[in-house]
Short mmCIF file of C-alpha atoms in Angstrom, two decimals:
data_model
loop_
_atom_site.label_atom_id
_atom_site.label_comp_id
_atom_site.label_asym_id
_atom_site.label_seq_id
_atom_site.Cartn_x
_atom_site.Cartn_y
_atom_site.Cartn_z
CA UNK A 48 83.75 127.29 79.47
CA UNK A 49 80.85 124.98 80.03
CA UNK A 50 82.00 122.11 82.03
CA UNK A 51 79.37 118.75 82.44
CA UNK A 52 79.20 118.70 86.49
CA UNK A 53 78.21 114.84 86.10
CA UNK A 54 81.37 114.20 84.20
CA UNK A 55 82.77 115.98 87.12
CA UNK A 56 81.27 114.05 89.45
CA UNK A 57 81.81 110.87 87.63
CA UNK A 58 85.50 111.98 88.19
CA UNK A 59 85.38 113.05 91.51
CA UNK A 60 84.05 109.38 93.17
CA UNK A 61 86.87 107.53 91.20
CA UNK A 62 89.47 109.71 92.26
CA UNK A 63 88.12 108.89 96.21
CA UNK A 64 87.36 105.05 94.68
CA UNK A 65 90.54 104.59 92.64
CA UNK A 66 89.16 102.97 90.64
CA UNK A 67 86.07 102.44 87.47
CA UNK A 68 84.52 99.22 88.46
CA UNK A 69 84.17 100.49 92.25
CA UNK A 70 82.64 103.33 91.60
CA UNK A 71 80.82 101.96 89.29
CA UNK A 72 78.93 99.82 91.73
CA UNK A 73 78.43 103.23 93.83
CA UNK A 74 76.54 104.66 90.55
CA UNK A 75 75.07 102.38 89.39
CA UNK A 76 76.79 102.78 86.03
CA UNK A 77 78.69 100.43 83.66
CA UNK A 78 82.61 101.17 83.69
CA UNK A 79 82.21 101.83 80.27
CA UNK A 80 79.61 104.86 80.65
CA UNK A 81 82.42 106.50 83.63
CA UNK A 82 84.82 105.30 81.22
CA UNK A 83 83.55 107.33 77.98
CA UNK A 84 81.94 110.61 80.75
CA UNK A 85 85.79 110.79 81.77
CA UNK A 86 87.09 111.12 78.75
CA UNK A 87 85.25 113.78 77.73
CA UNK A 88 85.67 116.02 80.57
CA UNK A 89 89.43 115.61 79.85
CA UNK A 90 88.97 116.12 76.65
CA UNK A 91 87.00 119.76 77.58
CA UNK A 92 89.63 120.73 79.96
CA UNK A 93 92.20 119.79 77.81
CA UNK A 94 94.00 117.67 79.85
CA UNK A 95 94.86 114.24 81.41
CA UNK A 96 93.05 113.99 84.40
CA UNK A 97 94.32 110.05 84.98
CA UNK A 98 97.20 107.87 84.00
CA UNK A 99 97.04 103.88 83.59
CA UNK A 100 99.46 102.13 86.65
CA UNK A 101 99.51 98.57 86.08
CA UNK A 102 95.46 97.67 86.47
CA UNK A 103 94.78 100.82 88.32
CA UNK A 104 94.46 104.34 87.78
CA UNK A 105 96.59 107.45 88.87
CA UNK A 106 95.87 110.66 89.12
CA UNK A 107 97.87 113.20 87.34
CA UNK A 108 99.36 115.82 88.67
CA UNK A 109 96.24 118.31 87.10
CA UNK A 110 93.82 115.36 88.12
CA UNK A 111 95.11 116.01 91.91
CA UNK A 112 94.24 119.78 91.85
CA UNK A 113 90.60 119.22 89.81
CA UNK A 114 90.17 116.26 93.36
CA UNK A 115 91.07 119.24 95.62
CA UNK A 116 87.51 121.45 93.71
CA UNK A 117 85.89 118.41 93.57
CA UNK A 118 86.25 117.76 96.98
CA UNK A 119 85.45 121.55 98.50
CA UNK A 120 82.21 121.36 95.62
CA UNK A 121 80.75 118.45 96.42
CA UNK A 122 81.78 118.32 100.33
CA UNK A 123 79.59 122.32 100.46
CA UNK A 124 76.81 120.48 98.04
CA UNK A 125 76.39 117.42 100.35
CA UNK A 126 76.09 120.32 103.13
CA UNK A 127 73.37 122.13 101.67
CA UNK A 128 71.63 118.82 100.72
CA UNK A 129 71.54 117.93 104.63
CA UNK A 130 69.69 121.44 105.14
CA UNK A 131 66.41 120.02 102.42
CA UNK A 132 65.87 116.60 105.13
CA UNK A 133 64.80 117.89 107.33
CA UNK A 134 63.93 121.50 109.52
CA UNK A 135 66.37 123.49 109.93
CA UNK A 136 67.21 123.84 113.41
CA UNK A 137 67.53 119.95 113.48
CA UNK A 138 70.88 119.83 111.93
CA UNK A 139 73.58 118.23 112.85
CA UNK A 140 76.80 118.72 112.09
CA UNK A 141 80.55 118.61 112.35
CA UNK A 142 81.60 122.06 113.42
CA UNK A 143 85.55 122.65 111.90
CA UNK A 144 86.45 125.92 114.32
CA UNK A 145 89.54 127.60 113.28
CA UNK A 146 91.34 129.49 116.52
CA UNK A 147 94.19 131.84 116.17
CA UNK A 148 97.66 130.89 117.61
CA UNK A 149 97.67 134.30 119.60
CA UNK A 150 94.76 133.63 120.84
CA UNK A 151 94.73 132.35 125.00
CA UNK A 152 93.35 129.22 124.70
CA UNK A 153 91.20 129.77 128.62
CA UNK A 154 89.50 132.62 127.05
CA UNK A 155 88.88 129.98 123.93
CA UNK A 156 87.01 127.63 125.79
CA UNK A 157 84.91 129.72 127.80
CA UNK A 158 84.13 130.71 124.41
CA UNK A 159 83.19 127.49 123.11
CA UNK A 160 81.89 125.47 125.82
CA UNK A 161 78.64 126.15 125.16
CA UNK A 162 78.80 125.24 121.53
CA UNK A 163 80.30 121.50 123.40
CA UNK A 164 77.36 121.15 124.65
CA UNK A 165 74.55 122.42 121.49
CA UNK A 166 72.28 119.96 120.56
CA UNK A 167 72.67 119.87 116.67
CA UNK A 168 76.29 119.84 116.48
CA UNK A 169 77.81 116.26 117.05
CA UNK A 170 81.68 116.90 117.28
CA UNK A 171 83.98 120.49 117.74
CA UNK A 172 87.21 120.15 114.86
CA UNK A 173 89.44 122.74 116.24
CA UNK A 174 92.47 123.71 114.14
CA UNK A 175 95.01 125.93 115.93
CA UNK A 176 97.25 128.25 112.78
CA UNK A 177 97.70 131.63 112.07
CA UNK A 178 95.31 133.59 111.35
CA UNK A 179 95.59 134.24 107.58
CA UNK A 180 96.27 130.40 107.25
CA UNK A 181 92.51 129.82 109.17
CA UNK A 182 90.75 132.22 106.89
CA UNK A 183 92.53 130.56 103.71
CA UNK A 184 90.86 127.14 104.73
CA UNK A 185 87.76 129.27 105.73
CA UNK A 186 87.30 130.80 101.63
CA UNK A 187 87.91 126.92 100.39
CA UNK A 188 85.09 125.36 102.85
CA UNK A 189 87.51 123.65 105.37
CA UNK A 190 86.40 125.76 108.82
CA UNK A 191 83.19 126.60 108.95
CA UNK A 192 83.98 129.30 112.11
CA UNK A 193 87.75 131.08 112.64
CA UNK A 194 88.26 132.84 116.24
CA UNK A 195 91.11 135.36 115.78
CA UNK A 196 92.50 139.05 117.70
CA UNK A 197 92.67 140.68 113.76
CA UNK A 198 89.85 141.92 112.41
CA UNK A 199 89.60 141.05 108.99
CA UNK A 200 91.50 142.89 106.38
CA UNK A 201 89.76 144.70 103.26
CA UNK A 202 92.27 143.39 100.39
CA UNK A 203 91.01 139.50 101.80
CA UNK A 204 89.68 138.04 97.94
CA UNK A 205 86.32 136.56 99.23
CA UNK A 206 83.25 137.23 101.21
CA UNK A 207 83.16 137.01 105.20
CA UNK A 208 81.08 138.16 108.51
CA UNK A 209 82.91 139.47 111.03
CA UNK A 210 81.79 140.20 114.31
CA UNK A 211 83.56 141.45 117.58
CA UNK A 212 83.32 139.05 120.66
CA UNK A 213 85.23 141.10 123.21
CA UNK A 214 87.65 143.03 124.08
CA UNK A 215 90.40 143.26 127.13
CA UNK A 216 92.75 145.92 128.55
CA UNK A 217 96.17 144.35 128.63
CA UNK A 218 98.78 144.45 131.43
CA UNK A 219 102.15 143.48 131.95
CA UNK A 220 103.66 140.17 133.87
CA UNK A 221 106.62 138.88 134.58
CA UNK A 222 108.18 136.60 136.76
CA UNK A 223 109.58 137.36 140.22
CA UNK A 224 112.70 139.38 139.38
CA UNK A 225 111.23 141.01 137.13
CA UNK A 226 108.02 142.18 140.00
CA UNK A 227 110.83 142.66 142.70
CA UNK A 228 112.92 145.24 139.91
CA UNK A 229 109.75 146.77 138.35
CA UNK A 230 106.69 146.86 140.47
CA UNK A 231 107.89 150.46 142.48
CA UNK A 232 108.12 152.87 140.20
CA UNK A 233 106.10 151.15 137.61
CA UNK A 234 106.17 152.32 134.37
CA UNK A 235 109.44 154.21 134.48
CA UNK A 236 111.18 150.88 135.79
CA UNK A 237 110.45 149.46 132.18
CA UNK A 238 112.80 151.36 130.71
CA UNK A 239 115.39 149.38 128.29
CA UNK A 240 114.39 146.30 129.82
CA UNK A 241 113.34 143.63 127.81
CA UNK A 242 110.06 142.42 126.46
CA UNK A 243 108.62 139.80 124.68
CA UNK A 244 105.80 140.94 121.80
CA UNK A 245 103.91 139.52 119.75
CA UNK A 246 104.42 140.04 115.87
CA UNK A 247 105.76 143.40 114.66
CA UNK A 248 102.21 143.72 112.67
CA UNK A 249 100.35 143.08 114.93
CA UNK A 250 98.05 146.06 116.24
CA UNK A 251 98.43 145.28 119.86
CA UNK A 252 102.68 145.55 119.31
CA UNK A 253 102.15 148.58 117.21
CA UNK A 254 99.23 149.95 120.25
CA UNK A 255 102.29 149.32 122.94
CA UNK A 256 105.03 150.74 121.26
CA UNK A 257 103.08 154.39 120.61
CA UNK A 258 102.33 153.63 124.41
CA UNK A 259 105.70 153.70 125.61
CA UNK A 260 106.52 156.90 123.41
CA UNK A 261 103.90 159.10 125.38
CA UNK A 262 105.45 157.86 127.79
CA UNK A 263 109.36 158.66 126.25
CA UNK A 264 110.30 154.82 127.82
CA UNK A 265 112.76 152.62 125.31
CA UNK A 266 112.30 148.99 126.13
CA UNK A 267 114.50 146.60 124.05
CA UNK A 268 112.55 143.87 122.58
CA UNK A 269 113.51 140.10 123.74
CA UNK A 270 111.66 139.14 120.57
CA UNK A 271 108.37 138.67 118.41
CA UNK A 272 105.92 135.53 119.32
CA UNK A 273 102.68 135.08 118.33
CA UNK A 274 101.78 131.81 120.06
CA UNK A 275 100.26 133.47 123.25
CA UNK A 276 100.71 129.63 125.14
CA UNK A 277 104.51 130.69 124.22
CA UNK A 278 105.05 133.67 125.46
CA UNK A 279 104.07 133.44 128.70
CA UNK A 280 106.35 130.73 129.40
CA UNK A 281 109.37 132.54 127.93
CA UNK A 282 108.28 135.13 130.01
CA UNK A 283 107.47 132.64 133.02
CA UNK A 284 111.93 131.44 132.41
CA UNK A 285 113.02 135.25 132.43
CA UNK A 286 113.53 136.26 129.04
CA UNK A 287 111.82 139.67 129.29
CA UNK A 288 107.58 140.64 130.60
CA UNK A 289 105.04 140.30 128.07
CA UNK A 290 101.68 141.48 127.56
CA UNK A 291 98.61 139.68 128.29
CA UNK A 292 94.62 140.29 128.54
CA UNK A 293 93.62 141.66 132.23
CA UNK A 294 90.55 140.05 132.40
CA UNK A 295 92.24 136.75 133.02
CA UNK A 296 95.21 137.91 135.33
CA UNK A 297 94.39 135.69 137.83
CA UNK A 298 95.02 132.42 136.02
CA UNK A 299 97.74 133.44 134.24
CA UNK A 300 99.31 133.92 137.13
CA UNK A 301 98.76 130.96 138.97
CA UNK A 302 99.34 129.46 135.82
CA UNK A 303 103.20 130.68 134.11
CA UNK A 304 103.80 131.80 138.14
CA UNK A 305 104.47 135.01 137.03
CA UNK A 306 102.80 138.55 138.21
CA UNK A 307 100.80 141.37 136.72
CA UNK A 308 103.26 144.45 137.25
CA UNK A 309 101.57 147.08 135.74
CA UNK A 310 98.56 147.52 133.57
CA UNK A 311 98.61 149.75 129.67
CA UNK A 312 96.80 152.65 129.55
CA UNK A 313 94.26 152.81 126.61
CA UNK A 314 95.82 149.49 124.81
CA UNK A 315 92.97 146.86 124.00
CA UNK A 316 93.50 143.37 123.24
CA UNK A 317 90.21 143.03 120.65
CA UNK A 318 88.60 139.66 120.18
CA UNK A 319 87.04 138.51 116.63
CA UNK A 320 84.62 135.68 114.91
CA UNK A 321 84.54 134.89 111.76
CA UNK A 322 82.10 133.21 109.33
CA UNK A 323 82.03 132.00 106.06
CA UNK A 324 78.42 134.72 103.75
CA UNK A 325 77.18 131.79 103.22
CA UNK A 326 76.94 130.66 106.96
CA UNK A 327 75.84 133.72 108.37
CA UNK A 328 72.55 133.17 108.79
CA UNK A 329 72.93 129.85 110.74
CA UNK A 330 71.52 130.65 113.80
CA UNK A 331 74.37 128.46 115.46
CA UNK A 332 76.17 130.87 115.19
CA UNK A 333 74.19 133.64 115.77
CA UNK A 334 74.06 132.02 119.23
CA UNK A 335 78.10 131.73 119.36
CA UNK A 336 78.90 135.27 118.69
CA UNK A 337 75.69 136.06 121.20
CA UNK A 338 76.92 134.02 124.47
CA UNK A 339 80.84 135.45 123.35
CA UNK A 340 79.64 138.84 123.39
CA UNK A 341 78.16 138.32 126.86
CA UNK A 342 81.61 136.16 128.13
CA UNK A 343 83.57 139.51 127.10
CA UNK A 344 81.57 141.92 128.86
#
């Protein structure tokens, strides 16, 4: 099906502005022309986009869906047009960064600090969420960059570029009561102790379980928590010991009033940055990856 994108653009303006009269002033077209073009689009689609409600228009359910797609299409088009208005290196923008709940915010702040100071970025907008949800938003151009702790799944149905930006060996932490019980003959003292782990599907959870199996140690899983801050808070309150990066050991101990108990041998937390395929060559992203990788060394 071929679509006249001028007609779709007229629809988009009417859907945003709420009336044909308002859109006619922006588009510098007569209301009759706009109305005829939208009617032509509806005929081509075989579905109604608006219904009359008093003197105004209301989007149909299909019209709301079409508006969402039109938002993505024309917002990306406007972003692209920015690249024609001057030197690519001088373009200022709002950068939308998705941050996985599982990431320690102290590491994220280190990675993002160069972006806050970047002369081409006028606004840094951070969105927390689950990695899968953030990647879905990146696929529809609502997010420019995603920071996460798991690599890109090969089944992800869109193109994205993945960089490993750092890694840290993991250790186990707990409040003073657990430290007194576990520190003297670690790791043998871990037997039957409660542990708080990331989600069951997490590579970290699987790696820790393999490590315990090799040691012939069985622990009691107190819960699976993907939010790293919540995991640490639960550990602080004594629900169990928890894994966290050694690279921010002092910060964890100070902020959560817990103590490092022992390292988890050969178990690492890896960190990744994802960008849409269309932004791979943008210098902002290459600079970000280089800076983050240096932080992780």
